[in-house]
Each structure stands twice: as C-alpha cells, then as structure tokens.
Short mmCIF file of N, CA and C in Angstrom, two decimals:
data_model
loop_
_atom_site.label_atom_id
_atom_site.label_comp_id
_atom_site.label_asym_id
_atom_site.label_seq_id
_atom_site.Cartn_x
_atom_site.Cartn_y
_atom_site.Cartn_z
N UNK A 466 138.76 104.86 149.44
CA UNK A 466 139.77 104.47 148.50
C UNK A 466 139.16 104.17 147.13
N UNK A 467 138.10 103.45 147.15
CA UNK A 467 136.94 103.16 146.04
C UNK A 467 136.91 104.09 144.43
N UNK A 468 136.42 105.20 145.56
CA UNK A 468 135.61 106.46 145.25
C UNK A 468 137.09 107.38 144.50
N UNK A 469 138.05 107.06 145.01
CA UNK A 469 138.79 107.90 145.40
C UNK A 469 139.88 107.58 143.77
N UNK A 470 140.05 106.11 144.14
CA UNK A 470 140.71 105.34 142.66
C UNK A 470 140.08 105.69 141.23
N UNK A 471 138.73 105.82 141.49
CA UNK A 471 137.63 105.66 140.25
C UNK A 471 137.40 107.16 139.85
N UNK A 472 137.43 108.09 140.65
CA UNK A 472 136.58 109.37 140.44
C UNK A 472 137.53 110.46 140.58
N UNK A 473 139.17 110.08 141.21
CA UNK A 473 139.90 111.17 141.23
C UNK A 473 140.18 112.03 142.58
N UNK A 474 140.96 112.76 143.40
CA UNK A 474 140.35 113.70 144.48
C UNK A 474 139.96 115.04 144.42
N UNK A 475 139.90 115.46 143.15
CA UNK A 475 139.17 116.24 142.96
C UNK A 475 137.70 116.56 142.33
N UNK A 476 137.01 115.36 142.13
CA UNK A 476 135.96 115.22 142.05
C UNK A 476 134.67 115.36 143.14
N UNK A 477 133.59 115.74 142.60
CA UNK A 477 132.62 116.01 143.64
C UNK A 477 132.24 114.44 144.35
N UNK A 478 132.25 113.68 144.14
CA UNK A 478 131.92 112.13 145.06
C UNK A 478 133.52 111.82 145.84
N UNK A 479 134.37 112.16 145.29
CA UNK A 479 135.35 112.27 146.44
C UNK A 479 136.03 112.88 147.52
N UNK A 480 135.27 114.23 146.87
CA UNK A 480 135.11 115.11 147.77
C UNK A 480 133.84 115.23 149.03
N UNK A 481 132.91 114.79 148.97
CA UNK A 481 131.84 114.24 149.80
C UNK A 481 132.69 113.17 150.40
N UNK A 482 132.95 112.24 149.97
CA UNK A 482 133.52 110.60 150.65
C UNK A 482 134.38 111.40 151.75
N UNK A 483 135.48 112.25 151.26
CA UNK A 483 136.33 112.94 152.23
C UNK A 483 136.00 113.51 153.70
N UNK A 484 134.66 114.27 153.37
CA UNK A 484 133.84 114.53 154.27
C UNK A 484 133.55 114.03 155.28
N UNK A 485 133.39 112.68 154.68
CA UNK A 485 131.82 111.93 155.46
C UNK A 485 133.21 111.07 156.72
N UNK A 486 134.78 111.35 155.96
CA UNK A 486 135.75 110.71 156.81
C UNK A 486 136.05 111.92 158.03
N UNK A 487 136.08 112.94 157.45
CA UNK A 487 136.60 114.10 158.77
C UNK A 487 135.20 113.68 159.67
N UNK A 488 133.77 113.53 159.37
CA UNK A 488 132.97 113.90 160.02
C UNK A 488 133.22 112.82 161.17
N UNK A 489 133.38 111.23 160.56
CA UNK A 489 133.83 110.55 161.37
C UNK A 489 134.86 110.88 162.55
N UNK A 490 135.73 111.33 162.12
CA UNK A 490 136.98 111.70 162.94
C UNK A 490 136.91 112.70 163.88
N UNK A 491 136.05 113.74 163.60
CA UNK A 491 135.24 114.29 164.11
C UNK A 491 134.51 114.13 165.84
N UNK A 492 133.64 112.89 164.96
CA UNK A 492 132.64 112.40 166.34
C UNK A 492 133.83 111.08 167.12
N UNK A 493 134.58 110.54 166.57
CA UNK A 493 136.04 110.06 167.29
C UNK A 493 136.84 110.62 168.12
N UNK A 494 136.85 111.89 167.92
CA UNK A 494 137.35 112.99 168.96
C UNK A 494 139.29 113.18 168.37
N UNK A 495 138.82 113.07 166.76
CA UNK A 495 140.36 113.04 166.63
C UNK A 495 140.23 114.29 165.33
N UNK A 496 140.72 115.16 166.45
CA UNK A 496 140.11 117.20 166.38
C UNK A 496 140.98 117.04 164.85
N UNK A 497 142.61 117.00 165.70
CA UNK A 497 143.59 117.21 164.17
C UNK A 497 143.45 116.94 163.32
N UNK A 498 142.94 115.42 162.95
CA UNK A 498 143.03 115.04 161.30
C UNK A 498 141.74 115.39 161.03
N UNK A 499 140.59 115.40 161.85
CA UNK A 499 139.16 115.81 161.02
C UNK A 499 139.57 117.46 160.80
N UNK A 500 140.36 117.84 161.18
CA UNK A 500 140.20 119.99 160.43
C UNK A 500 141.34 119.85 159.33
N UNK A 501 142.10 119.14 159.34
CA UNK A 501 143.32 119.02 158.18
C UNK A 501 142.37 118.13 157.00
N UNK A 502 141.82 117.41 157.41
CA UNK A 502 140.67 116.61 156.22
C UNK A 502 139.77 117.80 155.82
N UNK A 503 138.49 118.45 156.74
CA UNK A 503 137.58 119.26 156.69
C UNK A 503 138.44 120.80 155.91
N UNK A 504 139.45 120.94 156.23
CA UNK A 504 140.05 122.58 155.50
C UNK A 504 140.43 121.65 154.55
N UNK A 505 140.85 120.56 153.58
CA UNK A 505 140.59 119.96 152.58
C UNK A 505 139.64 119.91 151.86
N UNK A 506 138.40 119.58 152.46
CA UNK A 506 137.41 119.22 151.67
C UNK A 506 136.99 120.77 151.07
N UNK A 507 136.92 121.99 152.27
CA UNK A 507 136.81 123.01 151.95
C UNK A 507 137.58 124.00 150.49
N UNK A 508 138.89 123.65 150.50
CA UNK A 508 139.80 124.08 149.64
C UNK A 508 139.21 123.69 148.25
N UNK A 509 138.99 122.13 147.92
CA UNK A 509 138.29 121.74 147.33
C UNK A 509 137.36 121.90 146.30
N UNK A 510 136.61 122.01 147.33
CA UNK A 510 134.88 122.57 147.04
C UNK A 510 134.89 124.35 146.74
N UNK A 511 135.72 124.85 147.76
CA UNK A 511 135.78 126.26 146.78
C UNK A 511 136.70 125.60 145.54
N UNK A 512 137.52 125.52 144.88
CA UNK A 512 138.02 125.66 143.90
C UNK A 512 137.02 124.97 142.70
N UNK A 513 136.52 123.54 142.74
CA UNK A 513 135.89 122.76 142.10
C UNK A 513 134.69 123.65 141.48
N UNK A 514 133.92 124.53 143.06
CA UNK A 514 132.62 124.27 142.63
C UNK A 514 132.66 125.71 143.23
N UNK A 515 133.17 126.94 143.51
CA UNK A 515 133.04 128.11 143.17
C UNK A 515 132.74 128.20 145.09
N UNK A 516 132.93 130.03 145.37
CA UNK A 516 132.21 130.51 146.59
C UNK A 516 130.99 130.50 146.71
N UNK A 517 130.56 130.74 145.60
CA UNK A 517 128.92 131.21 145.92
C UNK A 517 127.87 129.46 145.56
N UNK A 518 127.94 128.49 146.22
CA UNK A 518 127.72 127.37 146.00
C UNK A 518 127.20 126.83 147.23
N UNK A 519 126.16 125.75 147.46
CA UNK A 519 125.55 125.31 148.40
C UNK A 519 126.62 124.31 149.33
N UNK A 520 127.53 123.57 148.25
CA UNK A 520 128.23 122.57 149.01
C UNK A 520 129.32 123.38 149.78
N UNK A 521 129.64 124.81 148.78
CA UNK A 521 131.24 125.17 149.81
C UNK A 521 130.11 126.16 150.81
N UNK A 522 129.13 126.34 151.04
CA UNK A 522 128.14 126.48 152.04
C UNK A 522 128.68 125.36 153.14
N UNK A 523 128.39 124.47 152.85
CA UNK A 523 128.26 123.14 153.52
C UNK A 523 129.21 122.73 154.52
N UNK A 524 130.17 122.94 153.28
CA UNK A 524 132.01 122.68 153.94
C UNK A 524 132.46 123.80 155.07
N UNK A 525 131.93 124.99 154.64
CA UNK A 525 132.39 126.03 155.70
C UNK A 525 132.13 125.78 157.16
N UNK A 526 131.13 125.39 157.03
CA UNK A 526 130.17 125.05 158.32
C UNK A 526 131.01 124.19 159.07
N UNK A 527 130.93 122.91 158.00
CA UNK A 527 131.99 121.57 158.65
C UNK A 527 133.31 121.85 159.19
N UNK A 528 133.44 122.95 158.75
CA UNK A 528 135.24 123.38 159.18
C UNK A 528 135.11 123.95 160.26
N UNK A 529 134.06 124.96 160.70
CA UNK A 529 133.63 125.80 161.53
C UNK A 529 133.63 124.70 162.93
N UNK A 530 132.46 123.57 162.56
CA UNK A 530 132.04 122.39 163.74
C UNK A 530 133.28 122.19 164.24
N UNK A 531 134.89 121.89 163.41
CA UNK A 531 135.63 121.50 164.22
C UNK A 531 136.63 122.01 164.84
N UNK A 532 136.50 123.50 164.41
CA UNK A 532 137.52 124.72 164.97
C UNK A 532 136.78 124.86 166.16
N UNK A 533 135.34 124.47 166.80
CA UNK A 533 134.60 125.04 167.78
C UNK A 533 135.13 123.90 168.69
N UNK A 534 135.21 123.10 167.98
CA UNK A 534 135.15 121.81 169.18
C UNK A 534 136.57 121.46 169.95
N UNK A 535 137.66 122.43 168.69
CA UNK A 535 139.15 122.59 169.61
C UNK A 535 139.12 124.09 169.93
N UNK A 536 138.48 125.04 170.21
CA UNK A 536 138.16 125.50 171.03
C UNK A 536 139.02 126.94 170.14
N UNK A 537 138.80 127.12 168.86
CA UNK A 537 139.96 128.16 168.05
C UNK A 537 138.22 128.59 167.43
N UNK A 538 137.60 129.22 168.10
CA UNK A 538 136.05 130.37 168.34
C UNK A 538 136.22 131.78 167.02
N UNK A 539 137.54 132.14 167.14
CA UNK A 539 137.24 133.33 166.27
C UNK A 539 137.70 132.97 164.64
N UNK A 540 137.85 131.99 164.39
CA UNK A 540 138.07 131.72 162.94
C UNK A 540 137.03 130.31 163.46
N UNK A 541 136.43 129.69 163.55
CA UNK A 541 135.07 129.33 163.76
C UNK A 541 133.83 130.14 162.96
N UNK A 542 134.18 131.34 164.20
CA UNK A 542 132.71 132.45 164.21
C UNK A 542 132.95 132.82 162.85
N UNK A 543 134.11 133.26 162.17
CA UNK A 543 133.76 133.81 160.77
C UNK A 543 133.66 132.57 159.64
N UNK A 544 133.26 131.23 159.39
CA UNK A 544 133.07 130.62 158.96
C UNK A 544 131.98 130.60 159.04
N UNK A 545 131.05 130.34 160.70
CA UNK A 545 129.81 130.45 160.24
C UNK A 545 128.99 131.99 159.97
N UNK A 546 129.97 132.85 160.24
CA UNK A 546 129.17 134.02 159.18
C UNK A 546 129.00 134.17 157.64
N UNK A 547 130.45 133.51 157.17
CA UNK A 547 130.38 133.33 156.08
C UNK A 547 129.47 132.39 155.54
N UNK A 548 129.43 131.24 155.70
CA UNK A 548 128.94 130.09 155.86
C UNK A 548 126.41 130.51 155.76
N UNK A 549 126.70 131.25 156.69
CA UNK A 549 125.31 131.85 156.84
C UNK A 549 125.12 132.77 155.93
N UNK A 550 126.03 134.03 155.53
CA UNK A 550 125.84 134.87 154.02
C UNK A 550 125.26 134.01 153.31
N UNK A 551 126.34 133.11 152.70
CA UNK A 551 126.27 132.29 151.59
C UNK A 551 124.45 130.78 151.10
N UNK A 552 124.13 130.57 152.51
CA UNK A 552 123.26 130.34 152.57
C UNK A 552 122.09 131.36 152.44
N UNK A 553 122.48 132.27 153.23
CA UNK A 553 120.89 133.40 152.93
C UNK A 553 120.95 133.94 151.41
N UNK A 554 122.28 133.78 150.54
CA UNK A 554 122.26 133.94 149.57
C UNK A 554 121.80 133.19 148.27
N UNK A 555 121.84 132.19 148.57
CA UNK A 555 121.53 131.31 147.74
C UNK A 555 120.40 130.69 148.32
N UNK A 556 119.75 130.35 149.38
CA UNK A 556 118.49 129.84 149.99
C UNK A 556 117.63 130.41 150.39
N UNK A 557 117.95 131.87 150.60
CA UNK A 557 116.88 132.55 151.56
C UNK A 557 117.55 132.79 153.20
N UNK A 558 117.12 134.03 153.64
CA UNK A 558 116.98 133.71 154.81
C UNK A 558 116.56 132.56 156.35
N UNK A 559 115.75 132.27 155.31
CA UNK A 559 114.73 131.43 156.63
C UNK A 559 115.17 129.90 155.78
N UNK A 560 116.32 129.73 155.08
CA UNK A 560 116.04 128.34 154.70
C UNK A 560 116.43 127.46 155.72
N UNK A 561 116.60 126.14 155.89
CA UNK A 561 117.41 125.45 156.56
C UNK A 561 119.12 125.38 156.63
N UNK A 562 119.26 125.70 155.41
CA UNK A 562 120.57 125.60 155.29
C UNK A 562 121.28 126.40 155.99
N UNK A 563 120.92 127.85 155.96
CA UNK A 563 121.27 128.45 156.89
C UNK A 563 120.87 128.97 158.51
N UNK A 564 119.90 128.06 158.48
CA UNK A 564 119.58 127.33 160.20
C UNK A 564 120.84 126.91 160.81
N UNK A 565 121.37 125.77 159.93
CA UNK A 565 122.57 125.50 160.65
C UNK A 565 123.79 125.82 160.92
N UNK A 566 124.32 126.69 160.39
CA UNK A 566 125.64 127.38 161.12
C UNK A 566 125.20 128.31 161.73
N UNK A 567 124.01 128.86 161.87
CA UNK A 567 123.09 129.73 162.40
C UNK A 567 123.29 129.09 164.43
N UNK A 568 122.97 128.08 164.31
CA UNK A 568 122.64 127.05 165.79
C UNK A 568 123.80 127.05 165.85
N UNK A 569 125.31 126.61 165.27
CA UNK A 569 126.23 126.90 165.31
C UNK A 569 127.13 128.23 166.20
N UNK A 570 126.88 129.10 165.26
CA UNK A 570 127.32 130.54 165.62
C UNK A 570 126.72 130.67 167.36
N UNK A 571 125.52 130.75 167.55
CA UNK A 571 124.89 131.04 168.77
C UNK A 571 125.45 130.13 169.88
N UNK A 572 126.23 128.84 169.40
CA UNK A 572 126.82 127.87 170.53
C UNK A 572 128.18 128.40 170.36
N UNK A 573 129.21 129.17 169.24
CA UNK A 573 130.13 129.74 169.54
C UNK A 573 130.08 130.47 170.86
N UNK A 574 129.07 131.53 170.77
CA UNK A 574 128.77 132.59 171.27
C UNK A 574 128.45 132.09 173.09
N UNK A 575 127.32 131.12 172.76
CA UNK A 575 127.80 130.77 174.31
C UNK A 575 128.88 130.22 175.15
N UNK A 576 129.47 129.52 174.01
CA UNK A 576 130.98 128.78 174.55
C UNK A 576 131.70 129.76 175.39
N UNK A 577 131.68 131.28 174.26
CA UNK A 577 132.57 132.09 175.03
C UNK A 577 132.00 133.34 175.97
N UNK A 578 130.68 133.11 176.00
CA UNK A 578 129.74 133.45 177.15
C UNK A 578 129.66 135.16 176.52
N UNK A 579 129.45 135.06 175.27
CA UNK A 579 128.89 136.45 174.55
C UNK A 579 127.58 135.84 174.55
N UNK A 580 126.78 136.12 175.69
CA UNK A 580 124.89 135.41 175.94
C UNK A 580 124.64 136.71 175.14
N UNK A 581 124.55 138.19 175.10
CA UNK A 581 124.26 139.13 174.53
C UNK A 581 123.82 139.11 173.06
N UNK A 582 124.91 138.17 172.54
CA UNK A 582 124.75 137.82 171.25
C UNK A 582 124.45 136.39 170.74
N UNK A 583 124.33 135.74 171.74
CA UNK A 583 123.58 134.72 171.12
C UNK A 583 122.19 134.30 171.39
N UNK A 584 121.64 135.05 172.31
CA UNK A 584 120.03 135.28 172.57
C UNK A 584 119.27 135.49 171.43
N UNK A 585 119.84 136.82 170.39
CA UNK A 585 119.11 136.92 169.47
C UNK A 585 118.72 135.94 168.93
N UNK A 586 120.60 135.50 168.84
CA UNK A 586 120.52 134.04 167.49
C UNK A 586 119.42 133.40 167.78
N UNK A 587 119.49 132.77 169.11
CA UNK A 587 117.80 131.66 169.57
C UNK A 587 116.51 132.13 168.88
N UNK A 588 116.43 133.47 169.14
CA UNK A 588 115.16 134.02 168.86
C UNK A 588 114.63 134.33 167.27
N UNK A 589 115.63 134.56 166.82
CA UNK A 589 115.56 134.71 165.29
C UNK A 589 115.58 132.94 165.04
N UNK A 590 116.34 131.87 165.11
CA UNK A 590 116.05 130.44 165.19
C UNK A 590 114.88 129.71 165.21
N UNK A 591 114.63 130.44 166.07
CA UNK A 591 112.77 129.93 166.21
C UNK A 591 111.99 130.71 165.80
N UNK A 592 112.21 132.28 165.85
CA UNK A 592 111.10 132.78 164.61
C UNK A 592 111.17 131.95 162.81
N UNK A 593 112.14 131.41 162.79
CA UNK A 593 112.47 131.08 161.51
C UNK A 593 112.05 129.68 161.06
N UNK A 594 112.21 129.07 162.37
CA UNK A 594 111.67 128.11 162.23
C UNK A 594 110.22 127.30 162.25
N UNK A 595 109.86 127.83 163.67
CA UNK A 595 107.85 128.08 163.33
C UNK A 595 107.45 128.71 161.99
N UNK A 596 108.12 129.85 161.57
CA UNK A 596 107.62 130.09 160.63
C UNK A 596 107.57 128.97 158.94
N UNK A 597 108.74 128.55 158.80
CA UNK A 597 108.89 127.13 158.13
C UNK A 597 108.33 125.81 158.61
N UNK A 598 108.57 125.81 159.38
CA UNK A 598 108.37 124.28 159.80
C UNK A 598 106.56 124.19 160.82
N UNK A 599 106.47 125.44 161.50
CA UNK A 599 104.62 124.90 162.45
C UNK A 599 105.84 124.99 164.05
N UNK A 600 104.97 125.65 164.73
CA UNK A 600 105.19 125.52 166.24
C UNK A 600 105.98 124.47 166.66
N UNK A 601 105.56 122.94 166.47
CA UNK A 601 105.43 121.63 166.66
C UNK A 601 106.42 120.94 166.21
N UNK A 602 107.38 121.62 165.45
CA UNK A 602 108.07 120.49 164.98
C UNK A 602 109.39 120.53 165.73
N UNK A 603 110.11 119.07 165.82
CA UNK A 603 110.85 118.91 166.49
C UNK A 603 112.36 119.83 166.76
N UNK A 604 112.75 120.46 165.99
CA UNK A 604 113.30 121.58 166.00
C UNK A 604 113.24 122.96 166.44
N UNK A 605 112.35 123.00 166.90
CA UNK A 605 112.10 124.35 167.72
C UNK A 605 112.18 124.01 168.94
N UNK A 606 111.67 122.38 169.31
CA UNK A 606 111.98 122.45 170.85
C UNK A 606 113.34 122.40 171.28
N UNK A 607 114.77 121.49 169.81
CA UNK A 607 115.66 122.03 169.97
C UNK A 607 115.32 123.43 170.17
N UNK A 608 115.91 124.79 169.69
CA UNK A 608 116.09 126.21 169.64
C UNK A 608 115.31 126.63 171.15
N UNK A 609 114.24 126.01 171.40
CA UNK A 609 113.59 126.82 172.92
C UNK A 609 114.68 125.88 174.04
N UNK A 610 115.03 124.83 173.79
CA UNK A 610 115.98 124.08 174.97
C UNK A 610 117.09 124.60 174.25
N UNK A 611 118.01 125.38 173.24
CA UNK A 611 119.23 125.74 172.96
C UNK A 611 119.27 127.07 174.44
N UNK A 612 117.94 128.08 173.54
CA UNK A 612 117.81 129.14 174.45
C UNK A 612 117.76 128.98 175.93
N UNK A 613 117.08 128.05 176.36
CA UNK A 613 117.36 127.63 178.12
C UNK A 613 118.88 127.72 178.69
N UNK A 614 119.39 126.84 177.99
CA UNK A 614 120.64 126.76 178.77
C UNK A 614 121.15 127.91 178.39
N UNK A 615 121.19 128.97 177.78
CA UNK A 615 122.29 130.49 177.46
C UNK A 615 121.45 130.86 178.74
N UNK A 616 119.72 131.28 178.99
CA UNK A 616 119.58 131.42 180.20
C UNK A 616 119.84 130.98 181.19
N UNK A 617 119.92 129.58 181.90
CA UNK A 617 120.07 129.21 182.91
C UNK A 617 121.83 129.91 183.11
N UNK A 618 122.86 129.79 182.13
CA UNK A 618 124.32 130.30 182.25
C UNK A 618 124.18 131.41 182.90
N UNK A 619 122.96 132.51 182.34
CA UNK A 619 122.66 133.77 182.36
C UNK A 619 122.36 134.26 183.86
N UNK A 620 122.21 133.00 184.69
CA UNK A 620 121.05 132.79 185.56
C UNK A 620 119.40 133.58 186.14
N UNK A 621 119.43 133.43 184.45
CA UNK A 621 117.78 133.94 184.22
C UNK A 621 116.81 132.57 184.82
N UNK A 622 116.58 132.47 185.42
CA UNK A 622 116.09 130.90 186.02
C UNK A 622 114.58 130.97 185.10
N UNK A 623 113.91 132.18 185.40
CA UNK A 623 112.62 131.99 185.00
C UNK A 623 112.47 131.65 183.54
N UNK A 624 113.46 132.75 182.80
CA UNK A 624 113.20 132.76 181.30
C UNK A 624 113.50 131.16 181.16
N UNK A 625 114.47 130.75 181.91
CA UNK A 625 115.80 129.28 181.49
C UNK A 625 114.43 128.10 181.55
N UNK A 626 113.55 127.92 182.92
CA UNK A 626 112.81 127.21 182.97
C UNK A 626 111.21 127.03 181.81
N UNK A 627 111.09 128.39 181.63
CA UNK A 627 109.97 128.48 180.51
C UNK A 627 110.07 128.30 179.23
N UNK A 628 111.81 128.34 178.54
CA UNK A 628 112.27 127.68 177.31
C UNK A 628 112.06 125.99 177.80
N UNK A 629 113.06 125.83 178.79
CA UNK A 629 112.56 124.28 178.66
C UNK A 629 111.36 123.30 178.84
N UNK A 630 110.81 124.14 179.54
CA UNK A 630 109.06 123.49 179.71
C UNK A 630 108.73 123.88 178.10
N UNK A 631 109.30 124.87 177.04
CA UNK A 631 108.43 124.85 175.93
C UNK A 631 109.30 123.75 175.09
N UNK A 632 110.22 123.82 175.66
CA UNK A 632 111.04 122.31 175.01
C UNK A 632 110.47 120.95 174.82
N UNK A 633 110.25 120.61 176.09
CA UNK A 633 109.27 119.52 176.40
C UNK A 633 108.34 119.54 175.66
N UNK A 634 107.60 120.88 175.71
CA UNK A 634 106.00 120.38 175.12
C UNK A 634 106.14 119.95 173.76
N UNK A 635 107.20 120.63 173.03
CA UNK A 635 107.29 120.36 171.30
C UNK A 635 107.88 119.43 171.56
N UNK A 636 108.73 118.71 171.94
CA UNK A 636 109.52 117.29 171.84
C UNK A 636 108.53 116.56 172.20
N UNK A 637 107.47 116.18 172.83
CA UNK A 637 106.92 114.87 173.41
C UNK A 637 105.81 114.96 172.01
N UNK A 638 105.18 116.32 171.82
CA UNK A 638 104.26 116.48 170.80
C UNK A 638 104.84 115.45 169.44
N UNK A 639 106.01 116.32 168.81
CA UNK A 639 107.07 115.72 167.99
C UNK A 639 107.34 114.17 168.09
N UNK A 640 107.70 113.60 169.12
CA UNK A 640 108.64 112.03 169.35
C UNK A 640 108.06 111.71 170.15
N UNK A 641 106.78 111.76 170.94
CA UNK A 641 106.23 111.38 172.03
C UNK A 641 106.70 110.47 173.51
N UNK A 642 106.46 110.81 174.50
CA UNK A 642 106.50 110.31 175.81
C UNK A 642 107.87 110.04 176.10
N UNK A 643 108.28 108.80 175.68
CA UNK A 643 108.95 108.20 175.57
C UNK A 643 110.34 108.41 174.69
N UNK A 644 110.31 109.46 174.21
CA UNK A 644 111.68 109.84 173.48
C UNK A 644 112.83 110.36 174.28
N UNK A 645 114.19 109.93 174.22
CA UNK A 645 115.17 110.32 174.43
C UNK A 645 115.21 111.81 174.96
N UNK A 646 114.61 112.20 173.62
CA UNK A 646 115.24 113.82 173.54
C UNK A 646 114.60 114.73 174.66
N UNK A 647 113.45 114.15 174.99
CA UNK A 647 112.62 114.56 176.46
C UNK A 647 113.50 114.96 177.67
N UNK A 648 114.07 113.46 177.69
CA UNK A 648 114.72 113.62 178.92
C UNK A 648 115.91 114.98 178.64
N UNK A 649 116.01 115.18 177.89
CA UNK A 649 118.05 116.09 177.73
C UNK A 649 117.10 117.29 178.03
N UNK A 650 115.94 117.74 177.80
CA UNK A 650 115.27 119.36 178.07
C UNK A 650 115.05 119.33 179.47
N UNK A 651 114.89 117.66 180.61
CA UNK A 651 114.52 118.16 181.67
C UNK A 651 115.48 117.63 182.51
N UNK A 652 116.60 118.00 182.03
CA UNK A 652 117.93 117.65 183.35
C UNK A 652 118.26 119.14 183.73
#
C-alpha cells in the first residue's frame, strides 16, 4: 500500500512490490489471485519497460511458475520459451537468467511425462552450468537430482541412481554433511 500510494501502480517499485505479493500467494497455495496478480505484474512490465527487457524476462517466468502449479502446461510451456528467448537474448545463452525457466520448462515437461524432452533440458542445464559455475557448485547437484527423478519416472533405475549419487556428491561438497538438501537426493 506504501509503495503503492507514493510511487503509483505503474511504476517499477510497485510493480516489483506486486510481485513479491503474487509470489506470496503463490507459496500460500492461493493459485487464483497469485496468476490474476502475476498476469498483472506481467502486463505491466511489458508495457512500462518494453518485451525485450530483463524484468518482463522475469515476469514471464513468474506467470509461467503459476500456470504450472494449476496444472494449465501449454500456456506455461510457451512462457517459458518465451521467457528463455528473451533471456538468451539479452544474457547469453548460458546466463543464469535463463537457467531458470530453463529448470522450469524441463519440470513442465515432466509433469506431463514428455521425459523425451526434458532429458535434454537436464543435460544442457548442467552443461551450462559446470560450465559457469565449476562441477561443485550447489546447483548442478540440483540439475543431476532434477535429472534422476525424469529417470527413475523413466524407470531407468541405473541412469536414475547415478544422477543421484552425483547429487549427493555436489550437495555435501557444496552445504556439507549435514545439509537438508542431502537428504531430498537420497529418498
């Protein structure tokens, strides 16, 4: 309301604030008003601040997270294609930015059990990411435990078990022994 009184709703800080409310609503599990907020913030941010822009990058994605999570996959999937153009366009291929609707897209894909096409995604994920980030960093053991479970679905047992043993090894390396994230690669 703050942000909102002072700066307008079409401003870029109220347009973030907006955000940061769907995202909430979001992880609340309250699907409707976070995609009627999130296709807001989106509308927004394209008009404000153009297509070819990092934030309506940003927003696409966010809209994408919550079309996946009510379970509406094919206007999802072309958000994060778009969403990924627009990042390899403006960041590069291998940036982060477009890492993430990237991890995105490939969990569309398994949702609706296209494993065909989201194998690559894993594999290009982690080529992209060792290559940025070092073997080791905590994000790849995400992408090798993303890739497990499309195998284990697959019931590739061997491939499924050798992503997650490489899961492990980069997560304990990363957050050591004792981290959370250990345990989620070896259930």
């Amino acid at each position: 309301e703050l942000v909102l009184s002072r700066y307008g709703d079409q401003h870029p800080k109220s347009i973030s604030a907006l955000n940061r409310i769907g995202s909430v609503d979001l992880r609340t599990g309250s699907l409707e008003q976070a995609e009627e907020i999130h296709r807001d913030v989106l509308e927004k941010t394209r008009s404000l601040l153009g297509q070819g822009h990092s934030q309506t990058a940003y927003a696409t994605n966010g809209l994408g997270v919550v079309l996946l999570q009510q379970g509406n996959y094919d206007e999802a999937e072309a958000l994060f294609l778009e969403s990924i153009n627009a990042y390899e366009a403006l960041q590069g291929a291998d940036s982060a930015g477009a890492m993430r609707p990237m991890i995105n897209l490939a969990l569309a894909y398994t949702e609706t059990q296209r494993y065909d096409e989201a194998i690559p995604i894993h594999d290009e994920l982690l080529r992209r990411e060792i290559a940025a980030m070092g073997p080791d960093f905590w994000r790849v053991g995400l992408h090798y435990n993303n890739a497990g479970l499309v195998y284990q679905d697959l019931r590739q047992l061997k491939k499924a078990e050798t992503s997650f043993r490489n899961a492990q090894e980069v997560i304990r390396k990363a957050w050591g022994e004792d981290h959370p994230g250990l345990a989620y690669s070896t259930n």
